[in-house]
Amino acid sequence: MEELPIEPHGIFWQADFITPEHEQSLIHIFQHTLQWPARSGRLSLHYGYTFDYKTFGVDPDIPFKEFPDWLQPLIPLVDGKPPVQVCLQHYAPGTGIPPHVDTHSTYDELFALSLGAPVMMQFRRGEKRVEIDLAPRSMMQMSGDSRLHWTHGIKKRKTDTLGDGTVRQRRDRWSITYRWLREGECECGNEDLCDTAQRRKGVEREYRWKQASETKPSSAGEVTEKGVH
Ligand SMILES: O=C(O)CCC(=O)C(=O)O
Ligand SMILES: [Fe+2]
């Protein structure tokens, strides 16, 4: 894979990860053999451990689901290891995914394979916005800054405007995201985006407040002030 020479840093790319024929056979399976949830919006099917939308981690109560036959040849290995969690998503035209970072504390490596129609993904950091055209059959890896310090999302809309001003209609798109579990804690320290940094900040805040109230019984005004910071 090659790193894209852009900001955000850390996006690695492999065009044509599979052939158009292979892609068509997968889309046929997605459309005709899989049971999708009966609702509108972005739809997800989970393999391996299941993503838990309450904790944004893996759901410990749902047993590991074996990867189906069609998924086996599409599994990337990191240091020889397959992902623990694979999510197939269907985006009908007009659907998207809100800007987010995949949970720092739970996941380490992150890959995404795009199938079907292309779509623009937006990366954001502060005021910065970078649009990346996710071409079908491309495999993307988000690592480093792109993984930890920028959010990524897909706007809910029916068209995308390309760099040259062309307006492109959205069509059905599928993505397969692959996640590996993090060993140890995330040390990125980004208090806006990292749940580990946020937890540590919370622990420290509570600890300081507790220490202050234990060692120096103070007026209600002071306690309130310490509680806020
Ligand atoms: O659809 C994609 O390419 C990416 C989806 C995504 O960001 C996610 O599932 O966390
Ligand atoms: Fe994501």
JSON list of C-alpha atoms and ligand atoms in Angstrom, two decimals:
[
{"chain": "A", "resi": 1, "resn": "MET", "atom": "CA", "xyz": [0.00, 0.00, 0.00]},
{"chain": "A", "resi": 2, "resn": "GLU", "atom": "CA", "xyz": [1.13, 3.55, -0.66]},
{"chain": "A", "resi": 3, "resn": "GLU", "atom": "CA", "xyz": [0.64, 6.57, 1.56]},
{"chain": "A", "resi": 4, "resn": "LEU", "atom": "CA", "xyz": [-1.34, 9.37, -0.10]},
{"chain": "A", "resi": 5, "resn": "PRO", "atom": "CA", "xyz": [0.83, 12.49, -0.31]},
{"chain": "A", "resi": 6, "resn": "ILE", "atom": "CA", "xyz": [-1.73, 14.68, 1.43]},
{"chain": "A", "resi": 7, "resn": "GLU", "atom": "CA", "xyz": [-2.96, 15.94, 4.78]},
{"chain": "A", "resi": 8, "resn": "PRO", "atom": "CA", "xyz": [-4.23, 14.09, 6.75]},
{"chain": "A", "resi": 9, "resn": "HIS", "atom": "CA", "xyz": [-1.05, 12.03, 6.95]},
{"chain": "A", "resi": 10, "resn": "GLY", "atom": "CA", "xyz": [-1.31, 8.28, 7.41]},
{"chain": "A", "resi": 11, "resn": "ILE", "atom": "CA", "xyz": [-3.79, 7.32, 4.72]},
{"chain": "A", "resi": 12, "resn": "PHE", "atom": "CA", "xyz": [-2.49, 4.30, 2.83]},
{"chain": "A", "resi": 13, "resn": "TRP", "atom": "CA", "xyz": [-4.14, 3.25, -0.38]},
{"chain": "A", "resi": 14, "resn": "GLN", "atom": "CA", "xyz": [-4.33, 0.30, -2.71]},
{"chain": "A", "resi": 15, "resn": "ALA", "atom": "CA", "xyz": [-6.33, 0.83, -5.90]},
{"chain": "A", "resi": 16, "resn": "ASP", "atom": "CA", "xyz": [-7.96, -2.21, -7.54]},
{"chain": "A", "resi": 17, "resn": "PHE", "atom": "CA", "xyz": [-7.73, -4.48, -4.52]},
{"chain": "A", "resi": 18, "resn": "ILE", "atom": "CA", "xyz": [-10.10, -6.79, -6.43]},
{"chain": "A", "resi": 19, "resn": "THR", "atom": "CA", "xyz": [-11.18, -7.08, -10.08]},
{"chain": "A", "resi": 20, "resn": "PRO", "atom": "CA", "xyz": [-14.44, -5.56, -11.39]},
{"chain": "A", "resi": 21, "resn": "GLU", "atom": "CA", "xyz": [-15.75, -9.13, -11.95]},
{"chain": "A", "resi": 22, "resn": "HIS", "atom": "CA", "xyz": [-15.07, -10.08, -8.35]},
{"chain": "A", "resi": 23, "resn": "GLU", "atom": "CA", "xyz": [-16.75, -6.86, -7.23]},
{"chain": "A", "resi": 24, "resn": "GLN", "atom": "CA", "xyz": [-19.85, -7.66, -9.29]},
{"chain": "A", "resi": 25, "resn": "SER", "atom": "CA", "xyz": [-20.10, -11.14, -7.81]},
{"chain": "A", "resi": 26, "resn": "LEU", "atom": "CA", "xyz": [-19.86, -9.68, -4.29]},
{"chain": "A", "resi": 27, "resn": "ILE", "atom": "CA", "xyz": [-22.54, -7.08, -5.00]},
{"chain": "A", "resi": 28, "resn": "HIS", "atom": "CA", "xyz": [-24.76, -9.88, -6.31]},
{"chain": "A", "resi": 29, "resn": "ILE", "atom": "CA", "xyz": [-24.29, -11.73, -3.00]},
{"chain": "A", "resi": 30, "resn": "PHE", "atom": "CA", "xyz": [-24.98, -8.54, -1.01]},
{"chain": "A", "resi": 31, "resn": "GLN", "atom": "CA", "xyz": [-28.18, -7.82, -2.93]},
{"chain": "A", "resi": 32, "resn": "HIS", "atom": "CA", "xyz": [-29.60, -11.32, -3.27]},
{"chain": "A", "resi": 33, "resn": "THR", "atom": "CA", "xyz": [-28.40, -13.54, -0.45]},
{"chain": "A", "resi": 34, "resn": "LEU", "atom": "CA", "xyz": [-27.85, -11.40, 2.63]},
{"chain": "A", "resi": 35, "resn": "GLN", "atom": "CA", "xyz": [-30.53, -10.48, 5.16]},
{"chain": "A", "resi": 36, "resn": "TRP", "atom": "CA", "xyz": [-30.31, -6.73, 5.73]},
{"chain": "A", "resi": 37, "resn": "PRO", "atom": "CA", "xyz": [-32.11, -4.90, 8.53]},
{"chain": "A", "resi": 38, "resn": "ALA", "atom": "CA", "xyz": [-35.49, -3.64, 7.26]},
{"chain": "A", "resi": 39, "resn": "ARG", "atom": "CA", "xyz": [-35.09, 0.07, 7.76]},
{"chain": "A", "resi": 40, "resn": "SER", "atom": "CA", "xyz": [-33.84, 3.14, 5.98]},
{"chain": "A", "resi": 41, "resn": "GLY", "atom": "CA", "xyz": [-30.44, 4.78, 6.30]},
{"chain": "A", "resi": 42, "resn": "ARG", "atom": "CA", "xyz": [-27.01, 3.18, 6.39]},
{"chain": "A", "resi": 43, "resn": "LEU", "atom": "CA", "xyz": [-27.30, -0.56, 7.03]},
{"chain": "A", "resi": 44, "resn": "SER", "atom": "CA", "xyz": [-24.68, -2.71, 8.76]},
{"chain": "A", "resi": 45, "resn": "LEU", "atom": "CA", "xyz": [-23.93, -6.43, 9.05]},
{"chain": "A", "resi": 46, "resn": "HIS", "atom": "CA", "xyz": [-21.27, -7.60, 11.47]},
{"chain": "A", "resi": 47, "resn": "TYR", "atom": "CA", "xyz": [-18.80, -10.48, 11.33]},
{"chain": "A", "resi": 48, "resn": "GLY", "atom": "CA", "xyz": [-16.27, -11.54, 13.92]},
{"chain": "A", "resi": 49, "resn": "TYR", "atom": "CA", "xyz": [-17.02, -9.65, 17.12]},
{"chain": "A", "resi": 50, "resn": "THR", "atom": "CA", "xyz": [-19.99, -7.31, 16.92]},
{"chain": "A", "resi": 51, "resn": "PHE", "atom": "CA", "xyz": [-19.60, -3.57, 17.18]},
{"chain": "A", "resi": 52, "resn": "ASP", "atom": "CA", "xyz": [-21.54, -2.21, 20.16]},
{"chain": "A", "resi": 53, "resn": "TYR", "atom": "CA", "xyz": [-23.14, 1.16, 19.38]},
{"chain": "A", "resi": 54, "resn": "LYS", "atom": "CA", "xyz": [-23.66, 1.84, 23.10]},
{"chain": "A", "resi": 55, "resn": "THR", "atom": "CA", "xyz": [-20.04, 1.51, 24.17]},
{"chain": "A", "resi": 56, "resn": "PHE", "atom": "CA", "xyz": [-18.49, 1.96, 20.69]},
{"chain": "A", "resi": 57, "resn": "GLY", "atom": "CA", "xyz": [-16.43, -1.13, 21.43]},
{"chain": "A", "resi": 58, "resn": "VAL", "atom": "CA", "xyz": [-16.97, -4.85, 20.78]},
{"chain": "A", "resi": 59, "resn": "ASP", "atom": "CA", "xyz": [-20.07, -6.38, 22.34]},
{"chain": "A", "resi": 60, "resn": "PRO", "atom": "CA", "xyz": [-18.86, -8.98, 24.87]},
{"chain": "A", "resi": 61, "resn": "ASP", "atom": "CA", "xyz": [-22.29, -10.69, 24.93]},
{"chain": "A", "resi": 62, "resn": "ILE", "atom": "CA", "xyz": [-22.44, -11.61, 21.25]},
{"chain": "A", "resi": 63, "resn": "PRO", "atom": "CA", "xyz": [-20.24, -14.59, 20.31]},
{"chain": "A", "resi": 64, "resn": "PHE", "atom": "CA", "xyz": [-17.70, -14.36, 17.46]},
{"chain": "A", "resi": 65, "resn": "LYS", "atom": "CA", "xyz": [-19.40, -14.84, 14.06]},
{"chain": "A", "resi": 66, "resn": "GLU", "atom": "CA", "xyz": [-17.26, -16.76, 11.58]},
{"chain": "A", "resi": 67, "resn": "PHE", "atom": "CA", "xyz": [-16.30, -14.88, 8.41]},
{"chain": "A", "resi": 68, "resn": "PRO", "atom": "CA", "xyz": [-18.51, -16.16, 5.54]},
{"chain": "A", "resi": 69, "resn": "ASP", "atom": "CA", "xyz": [-16.92, -17.72, 2.43]},
{"chain": "A", "resi": 70, "resn": "TRP", "atom": "CA", "xyz": [-17.29, -14.57, 0.31]},
{"chain": "A", "resi": 71, "resn": "LEU", "atom": "CA", "xyz": [-15.41, -12.56, 2.96]},
{"chain": "A", "resi": 72, "resn": "GLN", "atom": "CA", "xyz": [-12.43, -14.91, 3.32]},
{"chain": "A", "resi": 73, "resn": "PRO", "atom": "CA", "xyz": [-10.47, -13.69, 0.26]},
{"chain": "A", "resi": 74, "resn": "LEU", "atom": "CA", "xyz": [-11.06, -10.04, 1.26]},
{"chain": "A", "resi": 75, "resn": "ILE", "atom": "CA", "xyz": [-9.39, -10.21, 4.66]},
{"chain": "A", "resi": 76, "resn": "PRO", "atom": "CA", "xyz": [-6.23, -8.11, 5.01]},
{"chain": "A", "resi": 77, "resn": "LEU", "atom": "CA", "xyz": [-3.62, -9.26, 7.53]},
{"chain": "A", "resi": 78, "resn": "VAL", "atom": "CA", "xyz": [-1.71, -6.95, 9.85]},
{"chain": "A", "resi": 79, "resn": "ASP", "atom": "CA", "xyz": [1.47, -8.54, 11.20]},
{"chain": "A", "resi": 80, "resn": "GLY", "atom": "CA", "xyz": [0.01, -11.84, 9.99]},
{"chain": "A", "resi": 81, "resn": "LYS", "atom": "CA", "xyz": [-3.19, -11.36, 12.01]},
{"chain": "A", "resi": 82, "resn": "PRO", "atom": "CA", "xyz": [-6.74, -11.12, 10.67]},
{"chain": "A", "resi": 83, "resn": "PRO", "atom": "CA", "xyz": [-9.07, -8.40, 12.01]},
{"chain": "A", "resi": 84, "resn": "VAL", "atom": "CA", "xyz": [-11.28, -9.21, 15.01]},
{"chain": "A", "resi": 85, "resn": "GLN", "atom": "CA", "xyz": [-14.18, -7.25, 13.67]},
{"chain": "A", "resi": 86, "resn": "VAL", "atom": "CA", "xyz": [-15.52, -6.79, 10.14]},
{"chain": "A", "resi": 87, "resn": "CYS", "atom": "CA", "xyz": [-18.49, -4.66, 9.26]},
{"chain": "A", "resi": 88, "resn": "LEU", "atom": "CA", "xyz": [-20.26, -4.67, 5.88]},
{"chain": "A", "resi": 89, "resn": "GLN", "atom": "CA", "xyz": [-22.26, -1.51, 5.30]},
{"chain": "A", "resi": 90, "resn": "HIS", "atom": "CA", "xyz": [-24.70, -0.52, 2.59]},
{"chain": "A", "resi": 91, "resn": "TYR", "atom": "CA", "xyz": [-25.15, 3.15, 1.76]},
{"chain": "A", "resi": 92, "resn": "ALA", "atom": "CA", "xyz": [-28.18, 3.84, -0.40]},
{"chain": "A", "resi": 93, "resn": "PRO", "atom": "CA", "xyz": [-28.01, 7.19, -2.26]},
{"chain": "A", "resi": 94, "resn": "GLY", "atom": "CA", "xyz": [-28.62, 9.99, 0.23]},
{"chain": "A", "resi": 95, "resn": "THR", "atom": "CA", "xyz": [-27.28, 8.12, 3.25]},
{"chain": "A", "resi": 96, "resn": "GLY", "atom": "CA", "xyz": [-24.00, 8.78, 5.04]},
{"chain": "A", "resi": 97, "resn": "ILE", "atom": "CA", "xyz": [-22.13, 8.44, 8.31]},
{"chain": "A", "resi": 98, "resn": "PRO", "atom": "CA", "xyz": [-21.62, 11.33, 10.74]},
{"chain": "A", "resi": 99, "resn": "PRO", "atom": "CA", "xyz": [-18.10, 12.63, 11.36]},
{"chain": "A", "resi": 100, "resn": "HIS", "atom": "CA", "xyz": [-16.40, 10.39, 13.93]},
{"chain": "A", "resi": 101, "resn": "VAL", "atom": "CA", "xyz": [-13.18, 8.69, 14.96]},
{"chain": "A", "resi": 102, "resn": "ASP", "atom": "CA", "xyz": [-13.32, 4.95, 15.46]},
{"chain": "A", "resi": 103, "resn": "THR", "atom": "CA", "xyz": [-12.92, 4.41, 19.21]},
{"chain": "A", "resi": 104, "resn": "HIS", "atom": "CA", "xyz": [-9.27, 4.86, 20.14]},
{"chain": "A", "resi": 105, "resn": "SER", "atom": "CA", "xyz": [-9.36, 2.69, 23.27]},
{"chain": "A", "resi": 106, "resn": "THR", "atom": "CA", "xyz": [-10.84, -0.36, 21.54]},
{"chain": "A", "resi": 107, "resn": "TYR", "atom": "CA", "xyz": [-9.36, -0.37, 18.07]},
{"chain": "A", "resi": 108, "resn": "ASP", "atom": "CA", "xyz": [-5.91, -0.13, 16.63]},
{"chain": "A", "resi": 109, "resn": "GLU", "atom": "CA", "xyz": [-5.64, -0.66, 12.88]},
{"chain": "A", "resi": 110, "resn": "LEU", "atom": "CA", "xyz": [-8.46, 0.31, 10.57]},
{"chain": "A", "resi": 111, "resn": "PHE", "atom": "CA", "xyz": [-8.98, -0.65, 6.93]},
{"chain": "A", "resi": 112, "resn": "ALA", "atom": "CA", "xyz": [-11.93, 0.00, 4.61]},
{"chain": "A", "resi": 113, "resn": "LEU", "atom": "CA", "xyz": [-12.70, -1.55, 1.21]},
{"chain": "A", "resi": 114, "resn": "SER", "atom": "CA", "xyz": [-15.10, 0.37, -1.06]},
{"chain": "A", "resi": 115, "resn": "LEU", "atom": "CA", "xyz": [-17.46, -1.41, -3.45]},
{"chain": "A", "resi": 116, "resn": "GLY", "atom": "CA", "xyz": [-20.13, -0.20, -5.89]},
{"chain": "A", "resi": 117, "resn": "ALA", "atom": "CA", "xyz": [-20.40, 3.53, -6.49]},
{"chain": "A", "resi": 118, "resn": "PRO", "atom": "CA", "xyz": [-17.72, 6.04, -5.49]},
{"chain": "A", "resi": 119, "resn": "VAL", "atom": "CA", "xyz": [-18.41, 8.53, -2.69]},
{"chain": "A", "resi": 120, "resn": "MET", "atom": "CA", "xyz": [-16.69, 11.52, -1.16]},
{"chain": "A", "resi": 121, "resn": "MET", "atom": "CA", "xyz": [-15.44, 11.06, 2.39]},
{"chain": "A", "resi": 122, "resn": "GLN", "atom": "CA", "xyz": [-14.70, 14.18, 4.39]},
{"chain": "A", "resi": 123, "resn": "PHE", "atom": "CA", "xyz": [-11.86, 14.35, 6.88]},
{"chain": "A", "resi": 124, "resn": "ARG", "atom": "CA", "xyz": [-11.95, 17.19, 9.43]},
{"chain": "A", "resi": 125, "resn": "ARG", "atom": "CA", "xyz": [-9.54, 18.61, 11.93]},
{"chain": "A", "resi": 126, "resn": "GLY", "atom": "CA", "xyz": [-10.49, 21.92, 13.53]},
{"chain": "A", "resi": 127, "resn": "GLU", "atom": "CA", "xyz": [-11.41, 24.19, 10.65]},
{"chain": "A", "resi": 128, "resn": "LYS", "atom": "CA", "xyz": [-9.65, 21.99, 8.08]},
{"chain": "A", "resi": 129, "resn": "ARG", "atom": "CA", "xyz": [-11.74, 19.95, 5.65]},
{"chain": "A", "resi": 130, "resn": "VAL", "atom": "CA", "xyz": [-10.28, 17.45, 3.17]},
{"chain": "A", "resi": 131, "resn": "GLU", "atom": "CA", "xyz": [-12.45, 15.47, 0.74]},
{"chain": "A", "resi": 132, "resn": "ILE", "atom": "CA", "xyz": [-11.23, 12.10, -0.50]},
{"chain": "A", "resi": 133, "resn": "ASP", "atom": "CA", "xyz": [-12.95, 10.30, -3.34]},
{"chain": "A", "resi": 134, "resn": "LEU", "atom": "CA", "xyz": [-13.39, 6.68, -2.28]},
{"chain": "A", "resi": 135, "resn": "ALA", "atom": "CA", "xyz": [-13.06, 4.81, -5.54]},
{"chain": "A", "resi": 136, "resn": "PRO", "atom": "CA", "xyz": [-14.72, 1.40, -5.87]},
{"chain": "A", "resi": 137, "resn": "ARG", "atom": "CA", "xyz": [-12.42, -1.59, -5.29]},
{"chain": "A", "resi": 138, "resn": "SER", "atom": "CA", "xyz": [-9.90, 0.53, -3.39]},
{"chain": "A", "resi": 139, "resn": "MET", "atom": "CA", "xyz": [-8.60, -0.51, 0.01]},
{"chain": "A", "resi": 140, "resn": "MET", "atom": "CA", "xyz": [-7.82, 2.34, 2.38]},
{"chain": "A", "resi": 141, "resn": "GLN", "atom": "CA", "xyz": [-5.92, 2.16, 5.64]},
{"chain": "A", "resi": 142, "resn": "MET", "atom": "CA", "xyz": [-6.27, 4.94, 8.17]},
{"chain": "A", "resi": 143, "resn": "SER", "atom": "CA", "xyz": [-3.26, 5.15, 10.44]},
{"chain": "A", "resi": 144, "resn": "GLY", "atom": "CA", "xyz": [-1.39, 7.85, 12.35]},
{"chain": "A", "resi": 145, "resn": "ASP", "atom": "CA", "xyz": [-2.94, 11.33, 12.13]},
{"chain": "A", "resi": 146, "resn": "SER", "atom": "CA", "xyz": [-5.77, 10.29, 9.82]},
{"chain": "A", "resi": 147, "resn": "ARG", "atom": "CA", "xyz": [-6.81, 7.61, 12.29]},
{"chain": "A", "resi": 148, "resn": "LEU", "atom": "CA", "xyz": [-6.34, 9.52, 15.56]},
{"chain": "A", "resi": 149, "resn": "HIS", "atom": "CA", "xyz": [-6.49, 13.27, 14.99]},
{"chain": "A", "resi": 150, "resn": "TRP", "atom": "CA", "xyz": [-8.96, 13.77, 12.15]},
{"chain": "A", "resi": 151, "resn": "THR", "atom": "CA", "xyz": [-12.59, 12.72, 12.06]},
{"chain": "A", "resi": 152, "resn": "HIS", "atom": "CA", "xyz": [-14.01, 11.07, 8.95]},
{"chain": "A", "resi": 153, "resn": "GLY", "atom": "CA", "xyz": [-17.56, 11.01, 7.68]},
{"chain": "A", "resi": 154, "resn": "ILE", "atom": "CA", "xyz": [-19.78, 10.83, 4.61]},
{"chain": "A", "resi": 155, "resn": "LYS", "atom": "CA", "xyz": [-22.36, 13.57, 4.12]},
{"chain": "A", "resi": 156, "resn": "LYS", "atom": "CA", "xyz": [-25.98, 12.51, 3.75]},
{"chain": "A", "resi": 157, "resn": "ARG", "atom": "CA", "xyz": [-26.71, 13.79, 0.26]},
{"chain": "A", "resi": 158, "resn": "LYS", "atom": "CA", "xyz": [-27.76, 12.63, -3.20]},
{"chain": "A", "resi": 159, "resn": "THR", "atom": "CA", "xyz": [-24.82, 14.14, -5.13]},
{"chain": "A", "resi": 160, "resn": "ASP", "atom": "CA", "xyz": [-21.14, 14.84, -4.65]},
{"chain": "A", "resi": 161, "resn": "THR", "atom": "CA", "xyz": [-19.37, 17.80, -6.23]},
{"chain": "A", "resi": 162, "resn": "LEU", "atom": "CA", "xyz": [-15.96, 16.81, -7.54]},
{"chain": "A", "resi": 163, "resn": "GLY", "atom": "CA", "xyz": [-12.82, 18.94, -7.53]},
{"chain": "A", "resi": 164, "resn": "ASP", "atom": "CA", "xyz": [-13.46, 20.09, -11.11]},
{"chain": "A", "resi": 165, "resn": "GLY", "atom": "CA", "xyz": [-17.02, 21.16, -10.29]},
{"chain": "A", "resi": 166, "resn": "THR", "atom": "CA", "xyz": [-18.74, 18.12, -11.85]},
{"chain": "A", "resi": 167, "resn": "VAL", "atom": "CA", "xyz": [-21.82, 17.05, -9.92]},
{"chain": "A", "resi": 168, "resn": "ARG", "atom": "CA", "xyz": [-21.95, 13.27, -9.52]},
{"chain": "A", "resi": 169, "resn": "GLN", "atom": "CA", "xyz": [-25.09, 11.38, -8.54]},
{"chain": "A", "resi": 170, "resn": "ARG", "atom": "CA", "xyz": [-24.74, 9.04, -5.60]},
{"chain": "A", "resi": 171, "resn": "ARG", "atom": "CA", "xyz": [-25.53, 5.37, -6.27]},
{"chain": "A", "resi": 172, "resn": "ASP", "atom": "CA", "xyz": [-25.47, 2.27, -4.08]},
{"chain": "A", "resi": 173, "resn": "ARG", "atom": "CA", "xyz": [-22.21, 1.81, -2.26]},
{"chain": "A", "resi": 174, "resn": "TRP", "atom": "CA", "xyz": [-20.98, -0.90, 0.09]},
{"chain": "A", "resi": 175, "resn": "SER", "atom": "CA", "xyz": [-17.97, -0.76, 2.34]},
{"chain": "A", "resi": 176, "resn": "ILE", "atom": "CA", "xyz": [-16.23, -3.38, 4.38]},
{"chain": "A", "resi": 177, "resn": "THR", "atom": "CA", "xyz": [-14.42, -2.03, 7.43]},
{"chain": "A", "resi": 178, "resn": "TYR", "atom": "CA", "xyz": [-11.86, -4.11, 9.25]},
{"chain": "A", "resi": 179, "resn": "ARG", "atom": "CA", "xyz": [-10.73, -3.49, 12.81]},
{"chain": "A", "resi": 180, "resn": "TRP", "atom": "CA", "xyz": [-8.01, -4.93, 15.01]},
{"chain": "A", "resi": 181, "resn": "LEU", "atom": "CA", "xyz": [-8.08, -4.62, 18.79]},
{"chain": "A", "resi": 182, "resn": "ARG", "atom": "CA", "xyz": [-5.65, -2.28, 20.46]},
{"chain": "A", "resi": 183, "resn": "GLU", "atom": "CA", "xyz": [-3.15, -3.83, 22.82]},
{"chain": "A", "resi": 184, "resn": "GLY", "atom": "CA", "xyz": [-2.41, -1.43, 25.63]},
{"chain": "A", "resi": 185, "resn": "GLU", "atom": "CA", "xyz": [-3.72, 2.10, 25.90]},
{"chain": "A", "resi": 186, "resn": "CYS", "atom": "CA", "xyz": [-3.89, 4.83, 23.29]},
{"chain": "A", "resi": 187, "resn": "GLU", "atom": "CA", "xyz": [-1.27, 7.44, 24.09]},
{"chain": "A", "resi": 188, "resn": "CYS", "atom": "CA", "xyz": [-2.29, 10.06, 21.52]},
{"chain": "A", "resi": 189, "resn": "GLY", "atom": "CA", "xyz": [-3.47, 12.45, 24.24]},
{"chain": "A", "resi": 190, "resn": "ASN", "atom": "CA", "xyz": [-6.11, 14.09, 22.03]},
{"chain": "A", "resi": 191, "resn": "GLU", "atom": "CA", "xyz": [-8.73, 15.21, 24.54]},
{"chain": "A", "resi": 192, "resn": "ASP", "atom": "CA", "xyz": [-11.21, 16.15, 21.82]},
{"chain": "A", "resi": 193, "resn": "LEU", "atom": "CA", "xyz": [-11.19, 12.81, 20.01]},
{"chain": "A", "resi": 194, "resn": "CYS", "atom": "CA", "xyz": [-9.62, 10.14, 22.21]},
{"chain": "A", "resi": 195, "resn": "ASP", "atom": "CA", "xyz": [-11.80, 8.37, 24.77]},
{"chain": "A", "resi": 196, "resn": "THR", "atom": "CA", "xyz": [-8.69, 7.26, 26.70]},
{"chain": "A", "resi": 197, "resn": "ALA", "atom": "CA", "xyz": [-7.38, 10.83, 26.97]},
{"chain": "A", "resi": 198, "resn": "GLN", "atom": "CA", "xyz": [-10.89, 11.94, 28.02]},
{"chain": "A", "resi": 199, "resn": "ARG", "atom": "CA", "xyz": [-11.15, 9.22, 30.65]},
{"chain": "A", "resi": 200, "resn": "ARG", "atom": "CA", "xyz": [-7.76, 10.09, 32.07]},
{"chain": "A", "resi": 201, "resn": "LYS", "atom": "CA", "xyz": [-8.67, 13.75, 32.19]},
{"chain": "A", "resi": 202, "resn": "GLY", "atom": "CA", "xyz": [-11.90, 12.86, 34.00]},
{"chain": "A", "resi": 203, "resn": "VAL", "atom": "CA", "xyz": [-10.08, 10.64, 36.51]},
{"chain": "A", "resi": 204, "resn": "GLU", "atom": "CA", "xyz": [-7.50, 13.30, 37.17]},
{"chain": "A", "resi": 205, "resn": "ARG", "atom": "CA", "xyz": [-10.15, 15.97, 37.56]},
{"chain": "A", "resi": 206, "resn": "GLU", "atom": "CA", "xyz": [-12.10, 13.91, 40.06]},
{"chain": "A", "resi": 207, "resn": "TYR", "atom": "CA", "xyz": [-8.92, 12.99, 41.92]},
{"chain": "A", "resi": 208, "resn": "ARG", "atom": "CA", "xyz": [-7.80, 16.61, 42.29]},
{"chain": "A", "resi": 209, "resn": "TRP", "atom": "CA", "xyz": [-11.23, 17.64, 43.50]},
{"chain": "A", "resi": 210, "resn": "LYS", "atom": "CA", "xyz": [-11.34, 14.77, 45.99]},
{"chain": "A", "resi": 211, "resn": "GLN", "atom": "CA", "xyz": [-7.87, 15.52, 47.25]},
{"chain": "A", "resi": 212, "resn": "ALA", "atom": "CA", "xyz": [-8.66, 19.21, 47.66]},
{"chain": "A", "resi": 213, "resn": "SER", "atom": "CA", "xyz": [-11.85, 18.56, 49.62]},
{"chain": "A", "resi": 214, "resn": "GLU", "atom": "CA", "xyz": [-10.17, 15.91, 51.77]},
{"chain": "A", "resi": 215, "resn": "THR", "atom": "CA", "xyz": [-7.08, 17.87, 52.69]},
{"chain": "A", "resi": 216, "resn": "LYS", "atom": "CA", "xyz": [-8.63, 21.31, 52.96]},
{"chain": "A", "resi": 217, "resn": "PRO", "atom": "CA", "xyz": [-12.28, 21.50, 53.95]},
{"chain": "A", "resi": 218, "resn": "SER", "atom": "CA", "xyz": [-13.26, 24.67, 52.16]},
{"chain": "A", "resi": 219, "resn": "SER", "atom": "CA", "xyz": [-16.22, 26.92, 51.55]},
{"chain": "A", "resi": 220, "resn": "ALA", "atom": "CA", "xyz": [-18.99, 25.77, 49.23]},
{"chain": "A", "resi": 221, "resn": "GLY", "atom": "CA", "xyz": [-17.83, 28.39, 46.72]},
{"chain": "A", "resi": 222, "resn": "GLU", "atom": "CA", "xyz": [-14.36, 26.89, 46.44]},
{"chain": "A", "resi": 223, "resn": "VAL", "atom": "CA", "xyz": [-15.62, 23.34, 46.13]},
{"chain": "A", "resi": 224, "resn": "THR", "atom": "CA", "xyz": [-17.99, 24.31, 43.35]},
{"chain": "A", "resi": 225, "resn": "GLU", "atom": "CA", "xyz": [-15.21, 26.07, 41.52]},
{"chain": "A", "resi": 226, "resn": "LYS", "atom": "CA", "xyz": [-12.90, 23.05, 41.77]},
{"chain": "A", "resi": 227, "resn": "GLY", "atom": "CA", "xyz": [-15.70, 20.78, 40.62]},
{"chain": "A", "resi": 228, "resn": "VAL", "atom": "CA", "xyz": [-16.12, 22.76, 37.41]},
{"chain": "A", "resi": 229, "resn": "HIS", "atom": "CA", "xyz": [-12.49, 22.61, 36.27]},
{"chain": "B", "resi": 1, "resn": "LIG", "atom": "O1", "xyz": [-17.91, 3.46, 4.67]},
{"chain": "B", "resi": 1, "resn": "LIG", "atom": "C1", "xyz": [-16.71, 3.65, 4.87]},
{"chain": "B", "resi": 1, "resn": "LIG", "atom": "O2", "xyz": [-15.88, 3.63, 3.96]},
{"chain": "B", "resi": 1, "resn": "LIG", "atom": "C2", "xyz": [-16.21, 3.96, 6.25]},
{"chain": "B", "resi": 1, "resn": "LIG", "atom": "C3", "xyz": [-17.18, 3.68, 7.33]},
{"chain": "B", "resi": 1, "resn": "LIG", "atom": "C4", "xyz": [-16.68, 4.10, 8.67]},
{"chain": "B", "resi": 1, "resn": "LIG", "atom": "O3", "xyz": [-16.06, 5.11, 8.84]},
{"chain": "B", "resi": 1, "resn": "LIG", "atom": "C5", "xyz": [-16.93, 3.24, 9.83]},
{"chain": "B", "resi": 1, "resn": "LIG", "atom": "O4", "xyz": [-17.66, 2.25, 9.70]},
{"chain": "B", "resi": 1, "resn": "LIG", "atom": "O5", "xyz": [-16.39, 3.54, 10.90]},
{"chain": "B", "resi": 2, "resn": "FE", "atom": "FE", "xyz": [-15.07, 5.12, 10.78]}
]
